[in-house]
PDB file of C-alpha atoms and ligand atoms in Angstrom:
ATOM      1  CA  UNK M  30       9.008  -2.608  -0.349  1.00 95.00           C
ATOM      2  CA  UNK M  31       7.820  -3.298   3.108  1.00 97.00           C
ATOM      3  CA  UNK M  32       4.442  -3.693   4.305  1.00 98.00           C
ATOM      4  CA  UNK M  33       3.635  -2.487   7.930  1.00 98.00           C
ATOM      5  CA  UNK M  34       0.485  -3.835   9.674  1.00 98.00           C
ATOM      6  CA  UNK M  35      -1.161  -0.967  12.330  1.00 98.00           C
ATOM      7  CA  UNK M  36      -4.973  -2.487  11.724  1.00 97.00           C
ATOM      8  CA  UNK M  37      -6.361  -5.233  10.321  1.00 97.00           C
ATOM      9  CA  UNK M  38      -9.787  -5.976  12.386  1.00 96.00           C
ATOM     10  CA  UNK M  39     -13.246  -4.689  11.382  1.00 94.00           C
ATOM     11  CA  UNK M  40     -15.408  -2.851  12.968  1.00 85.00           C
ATOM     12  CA  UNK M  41     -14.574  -1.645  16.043  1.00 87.00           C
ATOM     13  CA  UNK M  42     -11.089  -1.380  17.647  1.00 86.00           C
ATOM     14  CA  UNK M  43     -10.466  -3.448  20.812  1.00 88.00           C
ATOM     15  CA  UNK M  44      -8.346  -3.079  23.762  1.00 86.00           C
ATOM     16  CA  UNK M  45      -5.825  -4.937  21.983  1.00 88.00           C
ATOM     17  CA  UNK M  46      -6.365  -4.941  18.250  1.00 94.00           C
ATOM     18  CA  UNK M  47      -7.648  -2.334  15.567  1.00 96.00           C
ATOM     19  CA  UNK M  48      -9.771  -1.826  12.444  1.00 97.00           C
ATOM     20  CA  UNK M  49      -7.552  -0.809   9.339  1.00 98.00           C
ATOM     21  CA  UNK M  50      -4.786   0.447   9.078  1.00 98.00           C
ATOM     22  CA  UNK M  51      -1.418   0.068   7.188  1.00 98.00           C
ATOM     23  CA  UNK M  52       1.972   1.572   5.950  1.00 98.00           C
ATOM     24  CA  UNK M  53       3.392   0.107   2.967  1.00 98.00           C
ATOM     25  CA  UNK M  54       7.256   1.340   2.916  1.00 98.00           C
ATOM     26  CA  UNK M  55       8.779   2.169  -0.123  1.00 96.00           C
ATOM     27  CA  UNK M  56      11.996   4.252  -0.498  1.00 88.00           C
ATOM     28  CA  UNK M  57      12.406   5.377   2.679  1.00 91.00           C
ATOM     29  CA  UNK M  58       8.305   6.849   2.319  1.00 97.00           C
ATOM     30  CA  UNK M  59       5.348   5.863   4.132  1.00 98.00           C
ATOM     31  CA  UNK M  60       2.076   4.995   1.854  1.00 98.00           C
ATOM     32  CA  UNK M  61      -0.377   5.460   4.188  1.00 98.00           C
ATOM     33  CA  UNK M  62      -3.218   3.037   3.603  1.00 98.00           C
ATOM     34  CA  UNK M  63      -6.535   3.348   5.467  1.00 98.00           C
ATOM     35  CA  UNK M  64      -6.868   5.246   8.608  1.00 98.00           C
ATOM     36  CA  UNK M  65      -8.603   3.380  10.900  1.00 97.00           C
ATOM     37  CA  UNK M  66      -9.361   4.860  14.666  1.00 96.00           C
ATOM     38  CA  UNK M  67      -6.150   4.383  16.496  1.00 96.00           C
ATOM     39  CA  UNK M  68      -4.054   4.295  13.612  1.00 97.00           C
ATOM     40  CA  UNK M  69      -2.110   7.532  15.777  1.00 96.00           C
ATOM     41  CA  UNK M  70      -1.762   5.332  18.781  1.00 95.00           C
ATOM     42  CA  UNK M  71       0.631   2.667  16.222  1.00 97.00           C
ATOM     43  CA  UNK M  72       2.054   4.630  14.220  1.00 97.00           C
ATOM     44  CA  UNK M  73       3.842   5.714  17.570  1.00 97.00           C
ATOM     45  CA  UNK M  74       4.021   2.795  19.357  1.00 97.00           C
ATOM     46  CA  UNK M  75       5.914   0.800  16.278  1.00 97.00           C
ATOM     47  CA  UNK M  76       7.944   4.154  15.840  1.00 97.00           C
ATOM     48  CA  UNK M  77       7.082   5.144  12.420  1.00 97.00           C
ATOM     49  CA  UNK M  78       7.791   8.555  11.854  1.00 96.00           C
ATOM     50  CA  UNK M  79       5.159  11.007  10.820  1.00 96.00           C
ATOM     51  CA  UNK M  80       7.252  12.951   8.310  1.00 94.00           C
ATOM     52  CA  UNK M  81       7.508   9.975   5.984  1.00 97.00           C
ATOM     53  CA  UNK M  82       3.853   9.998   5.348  1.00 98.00           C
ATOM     54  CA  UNK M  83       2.495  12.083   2.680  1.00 98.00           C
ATOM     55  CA  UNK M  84       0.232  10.469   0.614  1.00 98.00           C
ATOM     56  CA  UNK M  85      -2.818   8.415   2.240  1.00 98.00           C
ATOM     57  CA  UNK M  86      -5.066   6.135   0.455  1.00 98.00           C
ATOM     58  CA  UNK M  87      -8.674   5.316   2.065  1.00 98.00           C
ATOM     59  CA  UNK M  88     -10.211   2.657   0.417  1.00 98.00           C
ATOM     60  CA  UNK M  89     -14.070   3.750   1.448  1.00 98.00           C
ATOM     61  CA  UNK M  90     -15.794   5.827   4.105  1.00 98.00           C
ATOM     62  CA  UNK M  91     -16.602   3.558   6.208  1.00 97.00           C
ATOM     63  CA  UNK M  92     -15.508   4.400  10.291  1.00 96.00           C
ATOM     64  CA  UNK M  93     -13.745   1.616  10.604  1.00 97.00           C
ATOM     65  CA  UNK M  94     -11.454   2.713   7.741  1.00 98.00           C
ATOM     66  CA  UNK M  95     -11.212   6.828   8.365  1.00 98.00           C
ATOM     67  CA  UNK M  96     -12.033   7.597  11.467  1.00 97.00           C
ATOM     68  CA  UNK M  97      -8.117   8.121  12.463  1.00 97.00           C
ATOM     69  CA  UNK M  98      -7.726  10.547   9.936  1.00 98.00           C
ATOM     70  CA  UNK M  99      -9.121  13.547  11.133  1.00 97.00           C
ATOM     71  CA  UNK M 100      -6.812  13.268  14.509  1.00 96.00           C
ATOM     72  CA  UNK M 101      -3.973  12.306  12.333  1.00 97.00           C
ATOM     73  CA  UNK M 102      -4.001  15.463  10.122  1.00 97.00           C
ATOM     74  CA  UNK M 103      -4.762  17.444  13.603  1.00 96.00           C
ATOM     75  CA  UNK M 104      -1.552  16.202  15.187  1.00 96.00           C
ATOM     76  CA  UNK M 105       0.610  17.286  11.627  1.00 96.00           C
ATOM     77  CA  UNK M 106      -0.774  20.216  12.492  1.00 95.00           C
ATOM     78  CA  UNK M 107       0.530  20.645  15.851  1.00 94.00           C
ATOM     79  CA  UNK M 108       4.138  18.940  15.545  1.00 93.00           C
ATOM     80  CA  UNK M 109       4.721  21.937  12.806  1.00 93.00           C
ATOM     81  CA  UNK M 110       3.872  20.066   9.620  1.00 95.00           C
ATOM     82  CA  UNK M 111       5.235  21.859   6.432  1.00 95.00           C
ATOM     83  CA  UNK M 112       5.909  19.478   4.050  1.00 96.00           C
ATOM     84  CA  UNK M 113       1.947  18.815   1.788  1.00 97.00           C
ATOM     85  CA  UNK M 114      -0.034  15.885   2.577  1.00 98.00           C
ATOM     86  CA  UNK M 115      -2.382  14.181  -0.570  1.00 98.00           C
ATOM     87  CA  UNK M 116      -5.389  12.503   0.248  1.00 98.00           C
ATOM     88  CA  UNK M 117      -6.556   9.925  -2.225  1.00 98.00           C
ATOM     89  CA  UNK M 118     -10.281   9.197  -1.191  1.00 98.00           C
ATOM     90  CA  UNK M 119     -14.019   8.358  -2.306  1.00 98.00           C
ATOM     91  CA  UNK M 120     -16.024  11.567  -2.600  1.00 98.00           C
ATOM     92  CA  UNK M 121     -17.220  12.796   0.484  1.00 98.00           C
ATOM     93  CA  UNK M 122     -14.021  12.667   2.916  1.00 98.00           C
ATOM     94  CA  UNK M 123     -13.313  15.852   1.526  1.00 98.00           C
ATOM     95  CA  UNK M 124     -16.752  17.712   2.876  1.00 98.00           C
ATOM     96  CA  UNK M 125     -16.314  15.191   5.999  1.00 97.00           C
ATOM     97  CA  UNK M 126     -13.030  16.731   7.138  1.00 97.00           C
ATOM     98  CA  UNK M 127     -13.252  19.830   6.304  1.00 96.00           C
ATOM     99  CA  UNK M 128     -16.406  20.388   8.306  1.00 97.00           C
ATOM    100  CA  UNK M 129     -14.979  18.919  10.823  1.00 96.00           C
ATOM    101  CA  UNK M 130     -12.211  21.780  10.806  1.00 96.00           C
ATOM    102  CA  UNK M 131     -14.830  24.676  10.005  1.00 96.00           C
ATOM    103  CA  UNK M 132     -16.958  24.119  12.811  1.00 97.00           C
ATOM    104  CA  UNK M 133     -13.744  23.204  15.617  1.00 95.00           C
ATOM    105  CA  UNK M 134     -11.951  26.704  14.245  1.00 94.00           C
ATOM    106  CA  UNK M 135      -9.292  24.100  13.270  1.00 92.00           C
ATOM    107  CA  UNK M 136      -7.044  26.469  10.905  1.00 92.00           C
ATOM    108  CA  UNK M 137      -4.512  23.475   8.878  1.00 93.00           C
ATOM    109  CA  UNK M 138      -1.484  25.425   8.348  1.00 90.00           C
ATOM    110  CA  UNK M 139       0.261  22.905   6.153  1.00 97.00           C
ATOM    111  CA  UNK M 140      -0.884  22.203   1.988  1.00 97.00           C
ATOM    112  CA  UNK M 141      -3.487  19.626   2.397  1.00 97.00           C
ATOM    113  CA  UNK M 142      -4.927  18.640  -1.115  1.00 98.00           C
ATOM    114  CA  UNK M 143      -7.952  15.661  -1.772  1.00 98.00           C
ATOM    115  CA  UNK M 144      -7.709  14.119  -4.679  1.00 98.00           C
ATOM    116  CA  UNK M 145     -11.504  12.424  -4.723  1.00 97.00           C
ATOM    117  CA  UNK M 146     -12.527   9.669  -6.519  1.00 98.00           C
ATOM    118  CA  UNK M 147     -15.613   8.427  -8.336  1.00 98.00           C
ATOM    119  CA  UNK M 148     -14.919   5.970 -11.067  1.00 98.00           C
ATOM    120  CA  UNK M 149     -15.479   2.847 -11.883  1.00 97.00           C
ATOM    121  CA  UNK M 150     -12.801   2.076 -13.880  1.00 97.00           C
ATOM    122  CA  UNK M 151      -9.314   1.406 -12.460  1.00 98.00           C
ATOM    123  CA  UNK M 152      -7.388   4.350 -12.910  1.00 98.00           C
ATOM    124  CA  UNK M 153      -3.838   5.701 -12.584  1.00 98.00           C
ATOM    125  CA  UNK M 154      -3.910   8.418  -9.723  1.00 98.00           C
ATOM    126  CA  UNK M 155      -0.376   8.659  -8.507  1.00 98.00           C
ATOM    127  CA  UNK M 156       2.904   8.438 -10.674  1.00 97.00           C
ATOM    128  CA  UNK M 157       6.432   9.091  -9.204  1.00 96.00           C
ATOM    129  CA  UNK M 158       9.853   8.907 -10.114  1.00 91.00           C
ATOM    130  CA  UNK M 159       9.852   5.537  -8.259  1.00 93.00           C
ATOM    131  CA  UNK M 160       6.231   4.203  -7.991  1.00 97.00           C
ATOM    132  CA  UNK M 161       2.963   4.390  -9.814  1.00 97.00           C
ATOM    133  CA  UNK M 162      -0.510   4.132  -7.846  1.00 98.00           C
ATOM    134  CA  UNK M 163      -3.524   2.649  -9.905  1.00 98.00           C
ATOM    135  CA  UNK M 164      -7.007   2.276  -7.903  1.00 98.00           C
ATOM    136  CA  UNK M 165      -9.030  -1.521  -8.000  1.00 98.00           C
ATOM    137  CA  UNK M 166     -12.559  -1.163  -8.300  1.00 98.00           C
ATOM    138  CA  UNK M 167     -14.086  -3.606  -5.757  1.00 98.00           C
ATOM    139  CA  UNK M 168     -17.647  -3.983  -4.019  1.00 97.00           C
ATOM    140  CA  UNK M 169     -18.983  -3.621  -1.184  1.00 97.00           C
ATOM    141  CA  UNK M 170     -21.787  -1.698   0.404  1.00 97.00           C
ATOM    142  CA  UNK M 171     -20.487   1.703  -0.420  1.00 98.00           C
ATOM    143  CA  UNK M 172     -18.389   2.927  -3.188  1.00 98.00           C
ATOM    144  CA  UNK M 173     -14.924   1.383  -3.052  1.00 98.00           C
ATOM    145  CA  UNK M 174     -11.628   0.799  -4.273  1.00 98.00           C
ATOM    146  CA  UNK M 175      -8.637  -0.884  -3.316  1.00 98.00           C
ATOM    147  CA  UNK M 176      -5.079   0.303  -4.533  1.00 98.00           C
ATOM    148  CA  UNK M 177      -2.351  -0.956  -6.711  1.00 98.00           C
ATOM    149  CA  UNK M 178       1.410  -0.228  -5.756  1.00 98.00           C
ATOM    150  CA  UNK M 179       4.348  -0.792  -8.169  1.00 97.00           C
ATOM    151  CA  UNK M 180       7.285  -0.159  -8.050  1.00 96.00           C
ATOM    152  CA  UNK M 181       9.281   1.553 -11.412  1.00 93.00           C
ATOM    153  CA  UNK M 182      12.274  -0.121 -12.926  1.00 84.00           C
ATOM    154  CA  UNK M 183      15.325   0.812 -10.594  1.00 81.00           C
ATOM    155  CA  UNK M 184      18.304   2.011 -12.203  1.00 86.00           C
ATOM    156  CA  UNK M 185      20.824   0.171 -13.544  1.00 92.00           C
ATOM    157  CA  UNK M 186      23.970  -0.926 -10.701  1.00 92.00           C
ATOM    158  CA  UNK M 187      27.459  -0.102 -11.773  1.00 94.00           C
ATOM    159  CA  UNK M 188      29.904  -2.964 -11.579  1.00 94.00           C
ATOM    160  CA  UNK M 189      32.400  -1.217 -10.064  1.00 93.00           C
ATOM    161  CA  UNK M 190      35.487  -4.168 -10.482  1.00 94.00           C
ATOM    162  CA  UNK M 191      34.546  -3.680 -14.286  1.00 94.00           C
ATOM    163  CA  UNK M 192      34.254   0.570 -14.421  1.00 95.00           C
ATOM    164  CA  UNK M 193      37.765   0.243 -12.674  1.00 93.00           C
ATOM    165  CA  UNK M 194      39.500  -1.672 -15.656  1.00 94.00           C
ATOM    166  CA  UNK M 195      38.737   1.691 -17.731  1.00 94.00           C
ATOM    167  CA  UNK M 196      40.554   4.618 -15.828  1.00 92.00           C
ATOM    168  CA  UNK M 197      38.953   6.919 -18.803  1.00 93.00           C
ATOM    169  CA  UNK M 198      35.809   6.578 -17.009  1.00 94.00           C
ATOM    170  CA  UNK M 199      36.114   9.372 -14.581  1.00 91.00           C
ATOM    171  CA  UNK M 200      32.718   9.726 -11.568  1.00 91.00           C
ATOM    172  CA  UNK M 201      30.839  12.330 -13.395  1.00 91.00           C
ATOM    173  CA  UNK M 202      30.261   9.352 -16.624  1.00 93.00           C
ATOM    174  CA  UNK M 203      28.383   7.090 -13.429  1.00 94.00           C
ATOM    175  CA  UNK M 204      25.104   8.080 -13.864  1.00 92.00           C
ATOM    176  CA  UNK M 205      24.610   7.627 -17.278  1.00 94.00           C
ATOM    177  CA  UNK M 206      25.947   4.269 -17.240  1.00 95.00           C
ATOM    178  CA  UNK M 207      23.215   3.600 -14.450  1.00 93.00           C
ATOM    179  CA  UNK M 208      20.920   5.045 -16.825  1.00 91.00           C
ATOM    180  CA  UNK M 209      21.583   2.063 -19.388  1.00 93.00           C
ATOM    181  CA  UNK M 210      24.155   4.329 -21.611  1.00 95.00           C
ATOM    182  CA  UNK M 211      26.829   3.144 -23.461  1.00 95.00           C
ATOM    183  CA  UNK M 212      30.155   4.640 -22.642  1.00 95.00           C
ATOM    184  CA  UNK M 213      31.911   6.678 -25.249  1.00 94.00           C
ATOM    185  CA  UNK M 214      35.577   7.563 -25.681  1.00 93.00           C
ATOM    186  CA  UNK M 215      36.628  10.803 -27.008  1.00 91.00           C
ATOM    187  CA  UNK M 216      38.430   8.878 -30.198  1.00 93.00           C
ATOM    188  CA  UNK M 217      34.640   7.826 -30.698  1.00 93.00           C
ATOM    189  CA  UNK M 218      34.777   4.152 -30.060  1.00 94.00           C
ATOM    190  CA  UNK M 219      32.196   2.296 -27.546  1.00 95.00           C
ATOM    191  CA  UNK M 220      32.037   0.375 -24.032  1.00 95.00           C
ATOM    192  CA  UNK M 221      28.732  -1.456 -24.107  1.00 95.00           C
ATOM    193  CA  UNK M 222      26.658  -0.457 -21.141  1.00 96.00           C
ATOM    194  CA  UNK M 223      26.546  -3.845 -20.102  1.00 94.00           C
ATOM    195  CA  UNK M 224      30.195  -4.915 -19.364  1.00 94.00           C
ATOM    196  CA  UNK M 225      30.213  -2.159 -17.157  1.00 95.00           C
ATOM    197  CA  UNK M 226      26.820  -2.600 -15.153  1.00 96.00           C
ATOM    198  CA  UNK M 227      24.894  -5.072 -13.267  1.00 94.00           C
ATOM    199  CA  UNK M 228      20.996  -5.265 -13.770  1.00 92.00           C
ATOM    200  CA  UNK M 229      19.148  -3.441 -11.472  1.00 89.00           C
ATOM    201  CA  UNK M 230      16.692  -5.308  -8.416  1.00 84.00           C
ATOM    202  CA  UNK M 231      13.472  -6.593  -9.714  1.00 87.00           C
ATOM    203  CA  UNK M 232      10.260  -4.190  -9.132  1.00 92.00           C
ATOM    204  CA  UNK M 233       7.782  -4.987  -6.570  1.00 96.00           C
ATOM    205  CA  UNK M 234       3.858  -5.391  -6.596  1.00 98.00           C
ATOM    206  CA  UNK M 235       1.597  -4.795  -3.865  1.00 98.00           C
ATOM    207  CA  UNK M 236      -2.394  -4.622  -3.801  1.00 98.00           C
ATOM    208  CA  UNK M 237      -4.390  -3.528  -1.213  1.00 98.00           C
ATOM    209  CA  UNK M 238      -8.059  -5.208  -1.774  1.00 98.00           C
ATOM    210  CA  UNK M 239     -10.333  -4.202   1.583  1.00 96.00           C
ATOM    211  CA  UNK M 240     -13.901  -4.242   1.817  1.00 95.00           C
ATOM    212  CA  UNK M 241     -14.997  -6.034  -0.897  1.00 98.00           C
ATOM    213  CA  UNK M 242     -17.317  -9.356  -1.793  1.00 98.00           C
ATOM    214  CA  UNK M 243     -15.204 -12.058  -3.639  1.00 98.00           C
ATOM    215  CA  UNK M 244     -14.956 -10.327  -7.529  1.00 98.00           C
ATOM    216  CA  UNK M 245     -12.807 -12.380  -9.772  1.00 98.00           C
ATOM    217  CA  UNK M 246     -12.459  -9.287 -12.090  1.00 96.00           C
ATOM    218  CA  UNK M 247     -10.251  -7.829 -10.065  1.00 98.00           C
ATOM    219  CA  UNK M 248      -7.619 -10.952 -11.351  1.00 98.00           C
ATOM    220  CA  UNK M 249      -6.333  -9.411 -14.926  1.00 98.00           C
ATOM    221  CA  UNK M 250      -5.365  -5.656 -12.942  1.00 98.00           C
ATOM    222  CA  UNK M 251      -3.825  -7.967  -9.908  1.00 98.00           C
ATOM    223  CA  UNK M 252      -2.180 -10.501 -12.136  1.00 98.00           C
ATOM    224  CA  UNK M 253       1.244 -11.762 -11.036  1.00 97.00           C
ATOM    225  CA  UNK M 254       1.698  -9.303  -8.693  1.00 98.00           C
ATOM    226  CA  UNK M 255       4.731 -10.262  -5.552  1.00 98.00           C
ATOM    227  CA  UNK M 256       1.496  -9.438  -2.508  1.00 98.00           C
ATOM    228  CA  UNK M 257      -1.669  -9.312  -2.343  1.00 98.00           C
ATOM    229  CA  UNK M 258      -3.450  -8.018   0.672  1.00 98.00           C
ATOM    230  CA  UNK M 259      -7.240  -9.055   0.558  1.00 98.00           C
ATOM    231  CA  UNK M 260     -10.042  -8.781   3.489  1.00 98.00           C
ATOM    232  CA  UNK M 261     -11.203 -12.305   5.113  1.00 98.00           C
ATOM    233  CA  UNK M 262     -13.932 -10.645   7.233  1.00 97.00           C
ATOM    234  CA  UNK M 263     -15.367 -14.844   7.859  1.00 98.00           C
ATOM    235  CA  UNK M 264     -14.643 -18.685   7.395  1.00 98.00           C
ATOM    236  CA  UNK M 265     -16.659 -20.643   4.721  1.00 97.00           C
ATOM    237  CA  UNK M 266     -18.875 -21.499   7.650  1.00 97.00           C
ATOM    238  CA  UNK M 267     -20.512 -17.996   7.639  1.00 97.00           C
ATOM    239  CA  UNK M 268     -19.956 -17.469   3.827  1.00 97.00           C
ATOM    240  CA  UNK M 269     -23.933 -16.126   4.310  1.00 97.00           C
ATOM    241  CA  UNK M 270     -23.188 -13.181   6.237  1.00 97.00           C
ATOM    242  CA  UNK M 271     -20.190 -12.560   4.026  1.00 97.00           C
ATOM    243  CA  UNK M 272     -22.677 -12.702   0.930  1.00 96.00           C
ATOM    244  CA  UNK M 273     -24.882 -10.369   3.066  1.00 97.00           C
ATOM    245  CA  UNK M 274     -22.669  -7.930   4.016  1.00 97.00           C
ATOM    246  CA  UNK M 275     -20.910  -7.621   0.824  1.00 97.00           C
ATOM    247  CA  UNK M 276     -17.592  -9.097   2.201  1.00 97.00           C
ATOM    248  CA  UNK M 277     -15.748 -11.969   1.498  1.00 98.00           C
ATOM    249  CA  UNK M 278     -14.273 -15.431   3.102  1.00 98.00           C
ATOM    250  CA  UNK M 279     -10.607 -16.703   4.015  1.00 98.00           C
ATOM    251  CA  UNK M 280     -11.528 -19.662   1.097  1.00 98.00           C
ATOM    252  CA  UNK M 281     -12.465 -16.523  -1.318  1.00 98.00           C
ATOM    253  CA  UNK M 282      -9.419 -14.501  -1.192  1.00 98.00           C
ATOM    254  CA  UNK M 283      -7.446 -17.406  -1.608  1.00 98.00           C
ATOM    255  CA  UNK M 284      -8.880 -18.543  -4.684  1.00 98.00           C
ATOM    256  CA  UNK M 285      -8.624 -14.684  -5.763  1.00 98.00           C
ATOM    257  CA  UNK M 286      -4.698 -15.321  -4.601  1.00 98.00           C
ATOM    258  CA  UNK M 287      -4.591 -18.735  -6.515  1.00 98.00           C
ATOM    259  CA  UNK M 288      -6.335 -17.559  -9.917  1.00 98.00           C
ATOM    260  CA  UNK M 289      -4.455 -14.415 -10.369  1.00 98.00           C
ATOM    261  CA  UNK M 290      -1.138 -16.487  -9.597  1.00 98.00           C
ATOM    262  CA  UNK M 291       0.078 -13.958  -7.244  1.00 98.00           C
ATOM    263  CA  UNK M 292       3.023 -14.666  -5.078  1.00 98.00           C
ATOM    264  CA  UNK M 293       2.035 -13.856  -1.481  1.00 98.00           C
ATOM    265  CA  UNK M 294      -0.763 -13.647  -0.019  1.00 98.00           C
ATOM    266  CA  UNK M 295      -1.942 -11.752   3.707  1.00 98.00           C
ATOM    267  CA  UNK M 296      -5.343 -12.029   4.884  1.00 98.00           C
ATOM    268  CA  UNK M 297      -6.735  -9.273   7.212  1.00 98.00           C
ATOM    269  CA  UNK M 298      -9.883  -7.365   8.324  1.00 97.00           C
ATOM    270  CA  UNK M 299     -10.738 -10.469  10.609  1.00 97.00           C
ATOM    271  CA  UNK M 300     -14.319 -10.597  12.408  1.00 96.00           C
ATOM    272  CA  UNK M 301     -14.184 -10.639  15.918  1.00 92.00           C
ATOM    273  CA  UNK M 302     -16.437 -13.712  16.409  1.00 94.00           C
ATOM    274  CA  UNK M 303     -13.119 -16.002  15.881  1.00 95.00           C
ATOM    275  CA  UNK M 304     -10.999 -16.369  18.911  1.00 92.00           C
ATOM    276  CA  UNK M 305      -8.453 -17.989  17.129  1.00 94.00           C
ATOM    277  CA  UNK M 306      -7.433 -16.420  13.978  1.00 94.00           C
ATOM    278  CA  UNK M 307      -4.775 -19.594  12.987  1.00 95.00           C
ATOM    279  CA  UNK M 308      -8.296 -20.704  11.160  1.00 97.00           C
ATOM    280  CA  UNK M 309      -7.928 -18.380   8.380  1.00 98.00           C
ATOM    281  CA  UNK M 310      -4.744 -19.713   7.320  1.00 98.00           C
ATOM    282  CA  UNK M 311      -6.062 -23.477   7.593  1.00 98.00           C
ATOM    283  CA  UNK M 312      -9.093 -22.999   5.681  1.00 98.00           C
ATOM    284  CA  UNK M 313      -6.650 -20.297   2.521  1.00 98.00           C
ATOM    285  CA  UNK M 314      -3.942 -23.067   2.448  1.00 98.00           C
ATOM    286  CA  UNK M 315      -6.872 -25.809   1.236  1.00 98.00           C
ATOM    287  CA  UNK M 316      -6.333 -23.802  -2.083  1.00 98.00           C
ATOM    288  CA  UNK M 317      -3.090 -21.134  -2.256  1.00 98.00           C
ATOM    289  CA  UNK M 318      -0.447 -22.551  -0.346  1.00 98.00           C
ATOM    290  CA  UNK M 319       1.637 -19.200   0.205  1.00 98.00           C
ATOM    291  CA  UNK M 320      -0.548 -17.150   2.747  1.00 98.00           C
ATOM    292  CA  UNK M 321      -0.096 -15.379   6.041  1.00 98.00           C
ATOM    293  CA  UNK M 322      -2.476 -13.389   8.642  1.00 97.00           C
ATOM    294  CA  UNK M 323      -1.873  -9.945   9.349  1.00 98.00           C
ATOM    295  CA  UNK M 324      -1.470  -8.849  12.910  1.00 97.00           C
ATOM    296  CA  UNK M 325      -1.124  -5.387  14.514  1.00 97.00           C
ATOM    297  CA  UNK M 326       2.698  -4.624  14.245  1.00 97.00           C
ATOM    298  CA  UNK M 327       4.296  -7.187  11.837  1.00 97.00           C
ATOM    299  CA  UNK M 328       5.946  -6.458   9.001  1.00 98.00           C
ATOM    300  CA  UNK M 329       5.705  -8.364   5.912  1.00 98.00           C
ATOM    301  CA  UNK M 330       9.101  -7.920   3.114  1.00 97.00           C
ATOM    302  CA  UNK M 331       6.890  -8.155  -0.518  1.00 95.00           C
TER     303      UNK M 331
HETATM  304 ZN1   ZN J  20     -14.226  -2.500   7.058  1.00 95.63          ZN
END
């Protein structure tokens, strides 16, 4: 899992940096999350390729957080899109889009599906083979939710110098064994699964917690989890416009970080009143010592 900054600014973009936008990378597919204006523009310039993006998560319709979309699902359009795009969204992008289409003749030739959102709750909107998706209720001035990545148990690895000690084990017996099966001769007897495989990787964990005012009880769904991305909009010094404004401060999402005991932590969504952005780590590290800021273009490993 691989997290890929294209925004992280609010409000509006600048000649050099952009409101949100990200790419979370996770076998060899592109979780698109947030769509801020521009969000095109990177995706080219850091060479991403389209084709790897079909599901996109917008955490609330706010510009600063969609406004890319509408060109984005324009361009699939024109580079001969075929493969289906899901759009996991707050009720209303839906209408937005698609009137935006209506009234420009703009006929989508590719299957384009919204899956809208409305509840409260956290829930479970997107299981693969590989990865579940689970929403995080958070609050801010409109309805919004941030998103919950993890990653399933990976199969089992075969220990190859082991499998070879047992020429009865022909190729087509490997992917069982991966599967965490025992072996089985024809005379009936057993090799244990585990003399002949290796653990697999540990999962990964990634939230995605952007706009929202500091709300400890987001801790119990984010517990634990390997990174946490989580807006800093201000410093303690304007925590009154973050109260106002229903967002939250660099001090804030650390102790969010700190009490939920998750391993990483990136702040982003930076205000643009702070020329030097080095302040957000200072004033996190007073209370989680394992924090970051994001930055158009760099990659973070979860
Ligand atoms: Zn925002």
């Amino acid at each position: 899992m691989k997290l890929h900054i294209l925004g992280c600014h609010s409000a509006t973009p600048r000649s050099t940096v952009f409101p949100s936008s990200q790419l979370l990378e996770i076998n060899n597919e592109l979780l698109l999350i947030d769509a801020g204006e521009g969000m095109q523009i990177q995706l080219r310039k850091y060479k991403h390729k389209f084709n790897k993006i079909q599901h996109i998560f917008i955490s609330h319709l706010h510009g600063d957080h969609f406004y890319g979309l509408v060109g984005f699902l324009s361009s699939l359009r024109l580079i001969g899109r075929e493969k289906s795009i899901h759009i996991y969204a707050p009720v209303g992008l839906k209408e937005i889009i698609e009137l935006q289409f209506i009234l420009t003749k703009t006929d989508i030739n590719y299957p384009l599906f919204f899956h809208e959102l409305s509840s409260l709750e956290s829930e479970l909107i997107l299981e693969t083979d590989k990865y579940t998706v689970k929403t995080i209720p958070l609050e801010h001035r409109v309805y919004t939710n941030g998103y919950l990545i993890r990653e399933k148990t990976a199969l089992r690895k075969l220990n190859i110098d082991a499998v070879k000690q047992y020429p009865e084990i022909e190729t087509w017996a490997y992917h069982n064994l991966k599967r965490g099966k025992d072996f089985v001769r024809e005379d009936g007897s057993i090799i244990p699964n585990e003399t002949l495989t290796l653990p697999p990787p540990p999962t990964k964990s990634y939230a995605y917690c952007s706009d929202t005012i500091y709300k400890p009880d987001i801790i119990p769904l984010i517990k634990g989890i390997d990174m946490l991305y989580h807006e800093a909009t201000f410093l303690e010094m304007h925590k009154d416009l973050a109260v106002k404004t229903k967002h939250s401060t660099a001090k804030q999402a650390a102790q969010i970080a700190k009490d939920a005991g998750v391993k990483f932590l990136v702040l982003g969504h930076f205000s643009s009143r702070y020329p030097d952005e080095t302040q957000f780590i200072k004033e996190a590290k007073e209370i989680f010592e394992n924090v970051d800021i994001a930055e158009e273009g760099r990659s973070f490993e979860v």
